[in-house]
């Protein structure tokens, strides 16, 4: 086997005694590489390097930062096919989605390269004579970034790019399961000419590296995407620290998609199947609760089943595959557990839910669709994070809206309708951070804010110009002439 992929600490690739194997979920005989597991000392060294780099980087010019971010964007986009392939190989989303995600990462860097040139402020007259007030933004310091396995390049990109654009230093810990795409991204950024220590990569376990990161008193802000229980621990550690850290959390979803009687069935089926099952349902924005009005219910369910029969589940790298494998054995166990729970609760499995055999050994699961479920069942309340969705039958729009909002989550929501009245009402009254009309709840633009409310998110929004709320601190300066 080749040399292990190393951590980047203070501008140097650093080895470690511990490593783990990055395994292809479409073919468990295919080992992508060996990646080092950092220690608490590695994390401490990375934070010290970030601190040392901060005085120079935080005072770099917008032009300097623009050029580096633009160069990163150019290389990602030039290598999108190769990076997308690596991503699909390690995470299991199909190649078109892998390349799409790599492209999105390149576009995000281009967007934030532009943001470097748009760092504005405000000048406001004071209440007092001869006094002026200036409102400016400054970098926060060292930002700790903890990313999940389901978007191995886009999420690291949408956290690292604004951090750097606003002049922060970064320590990033990617998900243990899929370090390859983040390693490739960090390599690109490193070679784009970033001063040493500005960006540090410490791969390894959440319980070791992540824990040390949230406890380190020289990390000033933590941006985390992952599960609710871990997110709670991150927030608790950030607010228990002295000084308290800024914290931004993106966690789970149990996103409702309403289908009203007046919806176009074809559109609704495409929206539902894409939102619930593409990317193997492994998106926090997945449409896992399908809330369907009684008049369209049977036609919709029947058309969904027909559509699902035609969906090809196979090796993510295989031409024609539309849904890849589940990411690993433990996620597959969780998906199967919830399929059993839904059956035990009285849900009717109308399609899928079976393990599938393919040429290569992998974690293949047929998308599972349940009907006859209620919103009180665990299948409606808990995030599965797999290709499992359930249909809840409702009488009318009011009941649909009440059920859509009856959840501890609030990330994304959707409605399929041809009625302007219901679409408008839903936009206004859905208790979610993102609302989609005749569109899947998953699959977002990169230039606008991303985030939810209630149990799904905490802290300022990610992405777009709104990212500056987290990645910069506001300063108010008063001047007497
Ligand atoms: C998308 O739906 O395009 O972990 C992005 C997740 C989200 C990203 C979803 N943070 O699934």
XYZ file of C-alpha atoms and ligand atoms in Angstrom:
492
model
C 0.000 0.000 0.000
C 1.075 3.570 -0.637
C 2.134 5.991 2.105
C -0.749 7.143 4.318
C -2.338 10.501 3.577
C -1.123 12.909 6.231
C -2.427 15.822 8.238
C -1.453 19.368 7.304
C -0.101 21.179 10.351
C 1.783 24.489 10.151
C 2.241 24.070 6.396
C 3.824 20.606 6.621
C 2.360 17.162 5.990
C 2.519 15.391 9.337
C 2.320 11.646 9.916
C 0.858 9.871 12.925
C 1.134 6.449 14.531
C -2.558 5.721 13.977
C -4.340 5.399 10.659
C -7.630 4.153 9.265
C -8.644 2.769 5.894
C -10.988 4.646 3.601
C -13.220 1.954 2.091
C -15.489 2.184 -0.955
C -19.100 1.436 0.146
C -19.949 0.265 -3.400
C -17.169 -2.316 -3.243
C -15.720 -3.079 0.154
C -12.729 -4.800 -1.489
C -11.682 -1.423 -2.893
C -9.521 0.532 -0.468
C -9.132 4.166 -1.424
C -6.249 4.792 0.907
C -4.881 4.890 4.401
C -5.411 8.177 6.252
C -3.701 9.216 9.464
C -5.591 9.711 12.707
C -4.404 12.790 14.525
C -3.821 12.989 18.266
C -4.654 15.685 20.806
C -1.032 16.906 20.399
C -1.558 17.217 16.640
C -4.662 19.298 17.286
C -2.768 21.484 19.756
C 0.042 21.987 17.212
C -2.511 22.913 14.550
C -4.151 25.505 16.820
C -0.752 26.962 17.718
C 0.116 27.202 14.009
C -3.184 28.949 13.300
C -2.572 31.416 16.112
C 0.926 32.184 14.796
C -0.395 32.714 11.258
C -3.316 34.950 12.279
C -1.572 38.366 12.623
C -0.344 38.288 9.028
C -3.330 36.548 7.427
C -5.939 38.705 9.195
C -4.230 41.791 7.738
C -3.754 40.389 4.227
C -5.341 42.453 1.489
C -8.656 41.519 -0.129
C -6.724 41.110 -3.394
C -4.342 38.554 -1.857
C -7.213 36.509 -0.470
C -9.202 36.855 -3.708
C -6.318 35.462 -5.753
C -5.841 32.414 -3.544
C -9.560 31.569 -3.396
C -9.920 32.095 -7.148
C -6.970 29.797 -7.809
C -8.564 27.138 -5.588
C -11.826 27.470 -7.521
C -10.032 27.161 -10.858
C -8.202 23.981 -9.841
C -11.306 22.342 -8.359
C -13.312 23.089 -11.515
C -10.499 21.880 -13.784
C -10.340 18.621 -11.806
C -14.071 18.222 -11.113
C -14.368 14.842 -12.854
C -11.466 13.333 -10.923
C -12.550 14.886 -7.606
C -16.150 13.830 -8.210
C -14.972 10.297 -8.869
C -12.969 10.200 -5.638
C -16.003 11.559 -3.764
C -18.363 8.962 -5.254
C -15.835 6.226 -4.546
C -15.512 7.085 -0.865
C -19.077 8.248 -0.066
C -21.185 6.209 -2.472
C -23.281 8.917 -4.147
C -23.516 8.290 -7.885
C -20.910 9.801 -10.187
C -23.164 12.550 -11.595
C -23.873 13.685 -8.020
C -20.202 13.371 -7.061
C -19.107 15.518 -10.001
C -21.981 17.910 -9.276
C -20.801 18.288 -5.703
C -17.177 18.858 -6.728
C -18.421 21.508 -9.166
C -20.437 23.109 -6.375
C -17.256 23.269 -4.236
C -15.448 25.078 -7.086
C -18.337 27.500 -7.489
C -18.395 28.183 -3.741
C -14.722 29.171 -3.820
C -15.390 31.467 -6.793
C -18.293 33.079 -4.907
C -16.218 33.688 -1.770
C -13.265 34.915 -3.858
C -15.687 37.625 -4.973
C -16.821 38.213 -1.385
C -13.192 39.093 -0.489
C -13.637 42.147 -2.711
C -17.000 43.086 -1.234
C -16.053 43.465 2.426
C -18.087 46.530 3.141
C -18.998 48.482 6.223
C -21.346 51.284 7.162
C -20.881 54.907 8.119
C -23.700 56.308 10.239
C -24.081 59.753 11.828
C -23.882 59.645 15.610
C -26.613 61.031 17.844
C -24.011 63.521 19.113
C -22.709 66.526 17.147
C -19.361 66.183 15.290
C -19.264 62.435 15.950
C -19.357 59.745 13.300
C -19.942 56.024 13.695
C -18.295 53.352 11.559
C -19.414 49.750 11.556
C -16.817 47.315 10.237
C -16.216 43.600 10.298
C -13.094 41.823 11.474
C -11.981 38.196 11.397
C -12.995 36.100 14.396
C -9.626 34.358 14.868
C -9.150 30.607 14.617
C -12.198 28.715 13.453
C -12.623 25.000 14.166
C -14.566 23.199 11.438
C -16.121 19.752 11.901
C -17.744 18.236 8.811
C -20.003 15.228 8.142
C -19.551 12.320 5.732
C -22.489 12.970 3.402
C -21.082 16.004 1.537
C -17.338 15.341 1.720
C -16.272 18.319 -0.418
C -19.183 20.808 -0.565
C -19.592 21.237 3.199
C -15.833 21.646 3.853
C -15.826 24.163 0.969
C -18.768 26.190 2.271
C -17.200 26.444 5.702
C -13.522 26.925 4.769
C -14.036 29.408 1.902
C -15.898 32.090 3.938
C -13.559 31.540 6.898
C -10.551 32.336 4.704
C -12.323 35.100 2.781
C -12.924 36.968 6.051
C -9.290 36.542 7.164
C -9.673 33.739 9.705
C -7.313 30.827 10.307
C -8.790 27.333 10.244
C -8.400 23.893 11.762
C -10.616 21.386 9.976
C -11.537 17.866 11.012
C -13.400 15.953 8.280
C -15.602 12.937 8.989
C -13.510 9.917 9.852
C -15.416 7.836 7.305
C -14.629 9.969 4.226
C -11.379 11.933 4.658
C -10.287 11.669 1.004
C -12.192 14.544 -0.618
C -11.335 16.970 2.186
C -7.689 15.894 2.006
C -7.728 16.669 -1.740
C -9.373 20.054 -1.098
C -6.821 20.982 1.577
C -3.989 19.961 -0.750
C -5.387 22.278 -3.444
C -5.744 25.191 -1.009
C -2.252 24.606 0.406
C -0.686 24.666 -3.070
C -2.641 27.792 -4.020
C -0.210 29.779 -1.908
C -1.885 30.116 1.462
C 0.685 31.116 4.117
C 1.647 28.194 6.344
C -0.531 27.637 9.379
C -3.569 29.476 7.993
C -5.342 26.215 7.142
C -4.633 23.050 9.120
C -6.093 19.608 8.557
C -6.364 17.190 11.474
C -8.078 13.967 10.449
C -9.141 11.478 13.089
C -11.841 10.537 15.515
C -14.492 12.932 16.745
C -14.008 11.639 20.282
C -10.306 12.603 20.145
C -9.728 15.430 17.651
C -13.241 16.883 17.695
C -13.420 16.798 21.480
C -10.007 18.487 21.820
C -11.114 21.098 19.301
C -14.289 22.117 21.132
C -12.391 22.282 24.432
C -9.404 24.272 23.144
C -9.481 27.813 24.507
C -7.579 29.262 21.549
C -10.241 28.275 19.058
C -12.692 31.157 18.833
C -15.531 29.685 16.827
C -16.797 26.226 15.897
C -18.820 25.417 12.783
C -20.297 21.941 12.967
C -22.531 19.849 10.717
C -23.644 16.474 12.042
C -26.087 14.823 14.401
C -28.255 16.499 17.049
C -26.672 14.707 20.058
C -23.153 15.657 18.947
C -24.317 19.173 18.096
C -25.675 19.594 21.612
C -22.332 18.515 23.069
C -20.519 20.959 20.772
C -22.772 23.841 21.847
C -22.449 22.952 25.527
C -18.643 22.869 25.290
C -18.540 26.135 23.315
C -20.633 28.005 25.864
C -18.871 26.404 28.858
C -15.499 27.603 27.507
C -13.923 30.792 28.728
C -14.223 32.938 26.718
C -17.298 31.385 25.133
C -16.884 30.385 21.506
C -19.106 31.417 18.637
C -20.969 28.354 17.476
C -22.848 27.388 14.333
C -24.630 24.035 14.169
C -26.357 22.312 11.270
C -28.004 19.115 12.418
C -30.806 16.822 11.438
C -34.069 17.102 9.594
C -37.359 15.280 9.222
C -38.375 17.389 6.289
C -42.024 17.386 5.220
C -43.130 17.437 1.602
C -46.847 18.193 1.212
C -48.649 17.016 -1.911
C -52.032 18.680 -2.373
C -54.909 17.375 -4.480
C -54.320 20.132 -7.041
C -50.643 19.162 -7.607
C -49.380 17.878 -10.919
C -48.848 14.168 -10.124
C -45.826 13.820 -12.417
C -44.081 16.809 -10.841
C -44.953 15.653 -7.331
C -43.535 12.174 -7.954
C -40.279 13.544 -9.388
C -39.948 15.974 -6.490
C -40.695 13.292 -3.889
C -38.475 10.562 -5.349
C -35.566 12.951 -5.852
C -35.962 14.565 -2.438
C -36.500 11.345 -0.499
C -34.202 8.870 -2.191
C -31.485 10.483 -4.299
C -28.084 10.581 -2.647
C -29.432 7.406 -0.968
C -31.590 9.665 1.248
C -28.431 10.619 3.095
C -29.091 14.358 3.208
C -30.249 16.342 6.200
C -32.534 18.076 3.691
C -34.118 14.798 2.466
C -37.937 14.719 2.138
C -38.556 11.881 4.554
C -42.186 12.734 5.458
C -44.544 12.789 2.498
C -47.809 14.417 3.602
C -50.367 13.655 0.928
C -53.949 14.861 0.565
C -56.521 12.124 0.330
C -57.827 12.908 -3.190
C -54.421 12.469 -4.847
C -53.057 9.927 -2.348
C -53.633 6.685 -4.250
C -52.552 8.052 -7.653
C -49.458 9.587 -6.115
C -48.454 6.420 -4.240
C -49.030 4.263 -7.301
C -46.984 6.595 -9.517
C -44.198 6.699 -6.917
C -44.045 2.909 -6.850
C -43.897 2.794 -10.672
C -41.128 5.409 -10.656
C -39.178 3.563 -7.955
C -39.371 0.327 -9.933
C -37.353 2.068 -12.638
C -34.677 3.477 -10.326
C -31.304 1.777 -10.697
C -29.498 1.080 -7.409
C -25.912 0.070 -8.129
C -22.208 0.784 -7.764
C -21.875 4.571 -7.545
C -19.246 4.592 -10.294
C -21.262 2.443 -12.693
C -22.768 4.160 -15.697
C -26.554 4.262 -15.336
C -26.629 3.947 -11.532
C -29.119 6.428 -10.028
C -28.793 5.582 -6.350
C -25.582 4.290 -4.816
C -25.051 2.235 -1.682
C -25.584 3.257 1.921
C -22.360 4.703 3.320
C -21.387 1.881 5.707
C -22.578 -1.066 7.755
C -23.640 0.919 10.795
C -25.776 3.315 8.724
C -27.262 0.314 6.899
C -28.093 -1.283 10.268
C -29.833 1.939 11.297
C -31.850 2.053 8.044
C -32.932 -1.590 8.446
C -33.795 -0.995 12.100
C -36.138 1.848 11.129
C -37.742 -0.263 8.406
C -38.580 -2.828 11.107
C -39.779 -0.124 13.496
C -42.105 1.304 10.838
C -43.538 -2.160 10.124
C -44.039 -2.844 13.833
C -45.798 0.483 14.236
C -48.327 -0.516 11.588
C -46.799 1.171 8.543
C -47.401 -0.637 5.240
C -44.252 -1.214 3.214
C -45.460 -0.671 -0.356
C -42.060 -0.695 -2.026
C -38.489 -1.806 -1.393
C -36.656 -2.092 1.871
C -34.737 -5.193 0.769
C -30.996 -5.652 0.732
C -29.738 -5.928 -2.835
C -26.875 -7.959 -4.240
C -24.704 -6.417 -6.890
C -21.529 -7.557 -8.681
C -19.315 -6.003 -6.023
C -19.838 -6.385 -2.260
C -21.434 -3.171 -0.996
C -24.179 -1.792 1.249
C -27.031 -1.833 -1.268
C -30.540 -1.120 -0.041
C -33.680 -0.796 -2.148
C -35.460 2.522 -1.451
C -38.270 1.879 1.029
C -41.680 3.566 0.851
C -44.274 3.225 3.609
C -47.942 4.213 3.580
C -50.606 4.126 6.314
C -48.335 5.968 8.718
C -49.216 8.685 11.200
C -47.151 11.614 12.359
C -46.941 10.176 15.867
C -44.967 7.109 14.771
C -41.207 7.002 15.311
C -40.719 6.706 11.535
C -42.287 10.193 11.273
C -40.417 11.733 14.187
C -36.829 10.431 14.053
C -34.277 11.025 11.329
C -33.316 7.784 9.559
C -30.717 9.292 7.192
C -31.295 6.642 4.566
C -33.513 5.804 1.569
C -36.654 5.441 3.671
C -39.749 7.647 3.414
C -43.291 7.410 4.701
C -46.583 8.739 3.443
C -49.037 10.376 5.865
C -52.549 10.809 4.518
C -54.337 14.102 5.308
C -57.778 15.552 4.642
C -56.897 19.093 3.677
C -54.233 21.802 3.532
C -54.738 22.922 7.137
C -54.120 19.430 8.455
C -51.109 19.076 6.143
C -49.573 22.304 7.435
C -50.182 21.355 11.078
C -48.502 17.975 10.558
C -45.631 19.502 8.576
C -44.888 21.802 11.514
C -45.430 19.152 14.186
C -41.794 18.078 14.479
C -38.778 18.938 16.564
C -36.897 19.744 13.343
C -37.136 22.747 11.027
C -34.556 22.602 8.257
C -36.356 22.376 4.940
C -39.966 21.878 3.864
C -41.803 21.592 0.590
C -45.210 21.685 -1.038
C -46.398 20.498 -4.419
C -49.417 22.508 -5.504
C -50.699 24.552 -8.420
C -52.467 26.933 -6.050
C -50.851 30.316 -5.502
C -52.960 30.717 -2.370
C -51.613 27.566 -0.663
C -48.049 28.086 -1.929
C -48.032 31.615 -0.521
C -49.584 30.575 2.774
C -47.112 27.720 3.151
C -44.098 29.959 2.470
C -45.283 32.228 5.255
C -46.357 29.612 7.794
C -43.962 26.695 7.416
C -41.704 26.502 10.482
C -38.573 25.697 8.470
C -35.482 27.649 7.467
C -35.917 26.776 3.791
C -39.197 26.329 1.919
C -39.504 24.771 -1.536
C -42.514 25.102 -3.827
C -42.770 22.314 -6.434
C -39.115 21.500 -5.776
C -37.366 18.814 -3.716
C -36.570 19.804 -0.127
C -32.928 18.877 -0.861
C -30.575 20.430 -3.394
C -29.845 24.056 -2.656
C -28.142 27.002 -4.375
C -24.714 27.970 -3.058
C -25.106 31.761 -3.127
C -28.006 32.125 -0.691
C -28.312 31.369 3.023
C -28.618 27.772 4.145
C -29.991 26.719 7.511
C -32.959 25.821 9.628
C -34.698 26.495 12.888
C -35.981 24.558 15.910
C -33.872 21.430 16.529
C -32.198 21.495 13.113
C -29.895 24.473 13.417
C -28.334 26.829 15.897
C -26.453 30.052 15.327
C -26.012 32.172 12.210
C -26.747 30.938 8.696
C -24.197 29.310 6.419
C -23.479 30.188 2.765
C -23.968 33.207 0.585
C -23.185 36.687 1.870
C -24.986 35.745 5.127
C -21.995 33.559 6.047
C -20.260 36.684 7.299
C -22.461 36.763 10.410
C -20.537 33.771 11.700
C -17.123 34.263 10.088
C -16.638 37.883 11.152
C -17.069 40.018 14.248
C -18.749 43.410 14.094
C -16.881 46.460 15.365
C -18.554 49.821 16.049
C -16.082 52.741 16.089
C -16.988 56.323 17.173
C -14.875 59.259 15.986
C -15.109 62.895 17.124
C -13.875 65.251 14.455
C -28.385 20.069 -0.158
O -29.465 19.536 0.079
O -28.081 20.478 -1.290
O -25.846 17.548 5.502
C -27.365 20.302 0.878
C -26.706 17.928 4.706
C -26.842 19.405 4.489
C -26.524 19.822 3.119
C -27.645 19.604 2.165
N -26.039 20.126 5.438
O -27.392 17.120 4.103
